[in-house]
Short mmCIF file of C-alpha atoms in Angstrom, two decimals:
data_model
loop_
_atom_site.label_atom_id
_atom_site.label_comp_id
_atom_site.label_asym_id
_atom_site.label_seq_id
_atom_site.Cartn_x
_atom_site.Cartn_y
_atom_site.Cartn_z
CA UNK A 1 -16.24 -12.32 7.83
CA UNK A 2 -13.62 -12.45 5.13
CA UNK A 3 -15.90 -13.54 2.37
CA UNK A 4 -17.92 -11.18 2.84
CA UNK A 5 -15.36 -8.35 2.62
CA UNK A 6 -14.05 -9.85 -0.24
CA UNK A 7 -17.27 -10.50 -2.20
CA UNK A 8 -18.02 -6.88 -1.75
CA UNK A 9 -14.89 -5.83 -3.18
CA UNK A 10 -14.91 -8.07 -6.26
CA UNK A 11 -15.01 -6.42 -10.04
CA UNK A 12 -18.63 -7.02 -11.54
CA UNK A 13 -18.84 -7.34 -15.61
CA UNK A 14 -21.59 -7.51 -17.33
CA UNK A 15 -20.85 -7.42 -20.66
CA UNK A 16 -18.40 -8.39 -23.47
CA UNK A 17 -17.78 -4.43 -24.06
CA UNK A 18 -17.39 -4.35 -20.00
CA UNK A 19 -15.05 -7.34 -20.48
CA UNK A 20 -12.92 -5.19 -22.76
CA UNK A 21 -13.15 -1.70 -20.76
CA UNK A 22 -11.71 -3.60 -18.01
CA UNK A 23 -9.10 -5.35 -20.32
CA UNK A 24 -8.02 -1.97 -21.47
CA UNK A 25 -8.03 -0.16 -18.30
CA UNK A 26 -5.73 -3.19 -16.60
CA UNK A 27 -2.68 -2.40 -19.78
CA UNK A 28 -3.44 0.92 -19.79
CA UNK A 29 0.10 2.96 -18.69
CA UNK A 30 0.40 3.68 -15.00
CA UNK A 31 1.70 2.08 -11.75
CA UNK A 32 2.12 -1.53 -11.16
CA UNK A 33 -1.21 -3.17 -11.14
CA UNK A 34 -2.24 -7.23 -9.70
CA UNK A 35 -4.94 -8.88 -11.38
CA UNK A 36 -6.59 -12.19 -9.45
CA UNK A 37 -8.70 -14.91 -9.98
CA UNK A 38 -11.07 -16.40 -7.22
CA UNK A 39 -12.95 -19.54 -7.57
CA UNK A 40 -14.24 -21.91 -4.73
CA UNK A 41 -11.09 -23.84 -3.80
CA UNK A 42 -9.72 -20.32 -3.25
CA UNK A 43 -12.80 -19.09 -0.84
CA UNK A 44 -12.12 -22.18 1.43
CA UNK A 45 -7.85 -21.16 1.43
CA UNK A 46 -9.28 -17.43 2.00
CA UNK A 47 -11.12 -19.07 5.36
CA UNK A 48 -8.44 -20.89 6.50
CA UNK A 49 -5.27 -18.28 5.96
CA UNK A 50 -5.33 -15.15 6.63
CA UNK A 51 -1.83 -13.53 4.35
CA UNK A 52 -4.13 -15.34 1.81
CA UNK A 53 -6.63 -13.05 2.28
CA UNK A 54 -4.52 -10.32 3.01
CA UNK A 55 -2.66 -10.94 -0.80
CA UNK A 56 -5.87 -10.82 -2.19
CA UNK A 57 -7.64 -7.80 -0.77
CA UNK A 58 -4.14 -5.86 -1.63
CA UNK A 59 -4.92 -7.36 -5.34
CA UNK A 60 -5.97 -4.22 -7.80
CA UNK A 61 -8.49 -6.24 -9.19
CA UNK A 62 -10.58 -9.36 -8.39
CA UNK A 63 -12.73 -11.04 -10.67
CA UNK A 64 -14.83 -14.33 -9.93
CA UNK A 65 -13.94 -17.76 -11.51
CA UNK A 66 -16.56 -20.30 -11.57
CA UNK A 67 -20.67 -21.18 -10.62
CA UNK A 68 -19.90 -21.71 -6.84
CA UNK A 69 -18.27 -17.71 -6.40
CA UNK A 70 -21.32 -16.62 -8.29
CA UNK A 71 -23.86 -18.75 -5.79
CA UNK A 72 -21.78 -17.37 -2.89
CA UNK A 73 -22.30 -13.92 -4.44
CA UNK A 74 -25.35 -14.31 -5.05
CA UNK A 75 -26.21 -15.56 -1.82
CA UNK A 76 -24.63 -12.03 -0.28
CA UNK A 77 -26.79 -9.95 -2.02
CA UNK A 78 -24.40 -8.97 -4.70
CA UNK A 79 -24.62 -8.63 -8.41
CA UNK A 80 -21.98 -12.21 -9.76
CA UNK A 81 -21.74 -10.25 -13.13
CA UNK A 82 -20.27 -12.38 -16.09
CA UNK A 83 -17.59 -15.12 -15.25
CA UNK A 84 -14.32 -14.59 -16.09
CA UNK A 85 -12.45 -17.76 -16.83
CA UNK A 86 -8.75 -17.63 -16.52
CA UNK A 87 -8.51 -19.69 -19.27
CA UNK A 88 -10.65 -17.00 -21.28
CA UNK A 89 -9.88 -14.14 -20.31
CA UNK A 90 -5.91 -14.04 -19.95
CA UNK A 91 -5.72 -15.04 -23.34
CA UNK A 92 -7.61 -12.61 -24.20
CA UNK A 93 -4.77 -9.78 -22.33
CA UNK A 94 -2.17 -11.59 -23.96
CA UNK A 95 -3.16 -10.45 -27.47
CA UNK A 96 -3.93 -6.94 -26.45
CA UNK A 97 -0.84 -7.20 -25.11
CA UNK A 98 0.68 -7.91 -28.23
CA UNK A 99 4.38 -5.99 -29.43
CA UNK A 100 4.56 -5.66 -25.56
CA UNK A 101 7.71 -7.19 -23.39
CA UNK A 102 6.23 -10.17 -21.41
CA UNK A 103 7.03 -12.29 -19.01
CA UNK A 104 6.09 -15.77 -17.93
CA UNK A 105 6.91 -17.11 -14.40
CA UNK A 106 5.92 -20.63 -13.56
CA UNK A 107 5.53 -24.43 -13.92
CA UNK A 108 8.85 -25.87 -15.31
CA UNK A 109 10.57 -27.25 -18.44
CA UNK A 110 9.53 -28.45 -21.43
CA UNK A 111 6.19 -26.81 -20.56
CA UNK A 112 7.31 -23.47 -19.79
CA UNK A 113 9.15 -23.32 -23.16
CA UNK A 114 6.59 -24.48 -25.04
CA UNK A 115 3.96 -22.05 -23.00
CA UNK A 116 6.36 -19.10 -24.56
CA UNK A 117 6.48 -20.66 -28.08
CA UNK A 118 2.29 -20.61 -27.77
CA UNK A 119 2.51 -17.05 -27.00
CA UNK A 120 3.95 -16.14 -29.47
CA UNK A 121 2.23 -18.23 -32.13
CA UNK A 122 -1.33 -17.57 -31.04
CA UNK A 123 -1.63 -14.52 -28.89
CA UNK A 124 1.64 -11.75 -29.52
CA UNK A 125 4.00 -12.69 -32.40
CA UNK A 126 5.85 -9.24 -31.56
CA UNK A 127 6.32 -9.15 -28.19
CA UNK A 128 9.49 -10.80 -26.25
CA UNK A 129 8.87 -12.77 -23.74
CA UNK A 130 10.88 -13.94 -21.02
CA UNK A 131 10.42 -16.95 -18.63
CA UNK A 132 11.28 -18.41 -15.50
CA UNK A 133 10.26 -21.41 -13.55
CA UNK A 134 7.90 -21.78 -10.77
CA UNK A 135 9.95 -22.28 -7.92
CA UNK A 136 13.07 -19.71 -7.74
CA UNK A 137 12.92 -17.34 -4.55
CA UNK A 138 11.14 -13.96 -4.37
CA UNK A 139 13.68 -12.34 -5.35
CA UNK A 140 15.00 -13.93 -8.22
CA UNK A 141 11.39 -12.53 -9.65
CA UNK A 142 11.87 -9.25 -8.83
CA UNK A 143 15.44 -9.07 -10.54
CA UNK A 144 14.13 -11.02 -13.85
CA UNK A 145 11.70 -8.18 -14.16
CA UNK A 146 13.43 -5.01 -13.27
CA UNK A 147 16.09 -6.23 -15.42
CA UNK A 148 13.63 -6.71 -18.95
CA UNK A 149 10.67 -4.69 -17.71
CA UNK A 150 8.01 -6.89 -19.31
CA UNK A 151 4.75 -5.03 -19.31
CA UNK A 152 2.56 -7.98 -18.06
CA UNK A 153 3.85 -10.92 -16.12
CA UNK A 154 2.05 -14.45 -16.17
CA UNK A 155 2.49 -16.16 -12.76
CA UNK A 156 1.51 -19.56 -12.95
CA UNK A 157 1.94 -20.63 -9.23
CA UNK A 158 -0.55 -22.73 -6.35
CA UNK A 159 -1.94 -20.39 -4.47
CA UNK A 160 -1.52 -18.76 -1.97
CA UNK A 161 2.23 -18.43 -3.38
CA UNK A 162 1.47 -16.97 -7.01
CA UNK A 163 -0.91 -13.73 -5.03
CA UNK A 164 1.75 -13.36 -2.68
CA UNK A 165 4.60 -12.92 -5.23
CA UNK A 166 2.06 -10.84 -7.06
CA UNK A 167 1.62 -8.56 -4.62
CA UNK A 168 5.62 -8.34 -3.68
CA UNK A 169 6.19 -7.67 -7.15
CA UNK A 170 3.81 -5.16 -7.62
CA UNK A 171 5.61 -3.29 -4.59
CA UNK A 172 9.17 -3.94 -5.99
CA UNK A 173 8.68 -2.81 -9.29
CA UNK A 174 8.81 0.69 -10.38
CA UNK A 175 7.94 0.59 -13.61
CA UNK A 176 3.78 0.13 -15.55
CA UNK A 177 3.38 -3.20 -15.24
CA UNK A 178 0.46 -5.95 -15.23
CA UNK A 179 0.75 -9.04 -12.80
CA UNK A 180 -1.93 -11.58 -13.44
CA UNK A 181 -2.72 -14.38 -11.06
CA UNK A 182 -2.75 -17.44 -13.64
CA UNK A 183 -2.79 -20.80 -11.66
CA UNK A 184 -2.63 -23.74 -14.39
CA UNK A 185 -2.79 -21.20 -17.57
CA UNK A 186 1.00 -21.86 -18.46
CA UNK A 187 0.19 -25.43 -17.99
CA UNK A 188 -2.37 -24.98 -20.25
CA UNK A 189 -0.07 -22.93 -23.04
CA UNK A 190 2.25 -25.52 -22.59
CA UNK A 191 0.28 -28.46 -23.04
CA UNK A 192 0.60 -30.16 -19.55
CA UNK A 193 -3.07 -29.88 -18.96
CA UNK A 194 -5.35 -30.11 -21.49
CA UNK A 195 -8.49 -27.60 -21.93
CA UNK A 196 -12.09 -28.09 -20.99
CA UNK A 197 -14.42 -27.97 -23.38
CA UNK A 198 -15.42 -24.43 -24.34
CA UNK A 199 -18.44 -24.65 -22.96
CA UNK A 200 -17.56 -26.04 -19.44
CA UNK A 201 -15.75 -22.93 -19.00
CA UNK A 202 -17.99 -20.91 -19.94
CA UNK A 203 -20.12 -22.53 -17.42
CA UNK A 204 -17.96 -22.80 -14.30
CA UNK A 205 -17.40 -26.40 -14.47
CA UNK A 206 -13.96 -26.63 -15.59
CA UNK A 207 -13.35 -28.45 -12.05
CA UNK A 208 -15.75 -31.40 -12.88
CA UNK A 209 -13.39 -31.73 -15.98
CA UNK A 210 -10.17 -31.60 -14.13
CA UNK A 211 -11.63 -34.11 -11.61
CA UNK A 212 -11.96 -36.49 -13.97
CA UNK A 213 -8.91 -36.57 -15.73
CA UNK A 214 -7.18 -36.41 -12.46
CA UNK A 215 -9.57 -37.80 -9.50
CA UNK A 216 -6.61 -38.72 -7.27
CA UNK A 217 -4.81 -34.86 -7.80
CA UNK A 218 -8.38 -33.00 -7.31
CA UNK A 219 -9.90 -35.45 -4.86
CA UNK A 220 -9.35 -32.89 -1.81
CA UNK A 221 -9.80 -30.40 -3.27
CA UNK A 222 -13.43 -30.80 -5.26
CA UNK A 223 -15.13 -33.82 -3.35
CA UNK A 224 -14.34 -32.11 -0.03
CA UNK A 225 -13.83 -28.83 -1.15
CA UNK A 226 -17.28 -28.44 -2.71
CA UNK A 227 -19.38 -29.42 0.46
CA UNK A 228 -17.71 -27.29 2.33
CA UNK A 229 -17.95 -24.43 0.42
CA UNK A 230 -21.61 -24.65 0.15
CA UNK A 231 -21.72 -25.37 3.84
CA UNK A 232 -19.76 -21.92 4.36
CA UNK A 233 -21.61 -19.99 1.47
CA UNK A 234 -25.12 -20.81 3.65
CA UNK A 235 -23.89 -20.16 6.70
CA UNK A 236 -22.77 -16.84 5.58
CA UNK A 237 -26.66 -16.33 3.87
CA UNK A 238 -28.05 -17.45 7.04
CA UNK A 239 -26.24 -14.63 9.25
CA UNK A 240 -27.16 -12.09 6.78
CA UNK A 241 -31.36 -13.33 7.44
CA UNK A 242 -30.83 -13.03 10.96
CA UNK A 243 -28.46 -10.21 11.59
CA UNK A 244 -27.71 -8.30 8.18
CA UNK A 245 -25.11 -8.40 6.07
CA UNK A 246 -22.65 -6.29 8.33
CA UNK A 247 -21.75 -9.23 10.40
CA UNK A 248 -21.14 -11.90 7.54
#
């Protein structure tokens, strides 16, 4: 099953000097490389579409987002590791990143401007950064970034459209670069969506958050999204009893 395949081929961290090893190893110089987020609503798209899955297994790295891919993990007989928050962790490669060319692509105006203007406040007062909105064509992407060659590129899409571009990009461009999979995060630098408490995403529940600010927006996705998940996530742990886990 596709879960299980992609479970299996998540990155595991275990520790803040892990967190940074990895951190160091996705800016250091080389080929273009895709880093992605998974979290529960994107285990239910991964069941239901398979490019989706395909854009995420071609991904360089995969880290888990969230309690539910760590019970799902868990449930498969594999190690969840640490969670790595979006919200935490791309920070976090942002000021590493710092006197680097960047690049934001997503959302839309004011809150893309003001997404750049926190980038370069909090996380990398010397790097440029350029930025585009969320919904030009594939292509446009490609020749914003071969033109200024930004070192890391935000993509703040809904999936499955930010992995796919991801993974186009990282095949267009010729040049060392770092594509991260961001969802909301320029939303977040922007100021459209305000941030959980610290501790909620440190925890996994930034969705019980977001429902509640927005129950109408998240409805789908979190009241039925949830159940289902779990419903999956056992029936996955209940093939691997019977039959091992070479059939999940």
């Amino acid at each position: 099953m596709r879960w299980y395949q992609l479970v299996r081929s998540m990155a595991r961290v275990s520790t803040a000097r892990g967190e940074e090893q990895l951190v160091d190893w996705l800016l250091r110089p080389g080929e273009a490389r895709v880093l992605a987020f998974v979290n529960a609503p994107a285990m239910n798209l991964v069941a239901e579409s398979e490019p989706f899955y395909q854009a995420l297994m071609s991904a360089d790295v995969v880290v888990r987002d969230g309690i539910g891919v760590s019970l799902l993990m868990q449930l498969c007989n594999q190690a969840p590791g640490q969670n790595l928050n979006a919200r935490e962790l791309i920070p976090k490669v942002l000021t590493r990143s710092n006197g680097l060319p960047l690049a934001l692509f997503g959302t839309r105006e004011p809150w893309l401007s003001r997404a750049r203007n926190a980038v370069r406040e909090k996380f990398a007062p010397d790097s440029e950064c350029v930025v585009a909105h969320g919904h030009l064509q594939l292509q446009d992407y490609i020749r914003i970034a071969a033109q200024h060659r930004p070192r890391v590129i935000v993509l703040g899409m809904d999936m499955p459209r930010q992995e796919q571009v991801a993974v186009a990009l990282g095949a267009a461009l010729g040049s060392p670069c770092l594509i991260v999979c961001g969802g909301a995060i320029i939303d977040f630098l922007g100021g459209k969506v305000p941030w959980a408490p610290r501790w909620m995403r440190r925890s996994g529940l930034e969705w019980l958050f977001r429902l509640a600010r927005e129950p109408r927006r998240f409805w789908d996705r979190y009241v039925h999204g949830n159940p289902l998940f779990v419903k999956r996530a056992l029936s996955i742990a209940a093939r691997s009893l019977r039959h091992g886990p070479q059939i999940a």
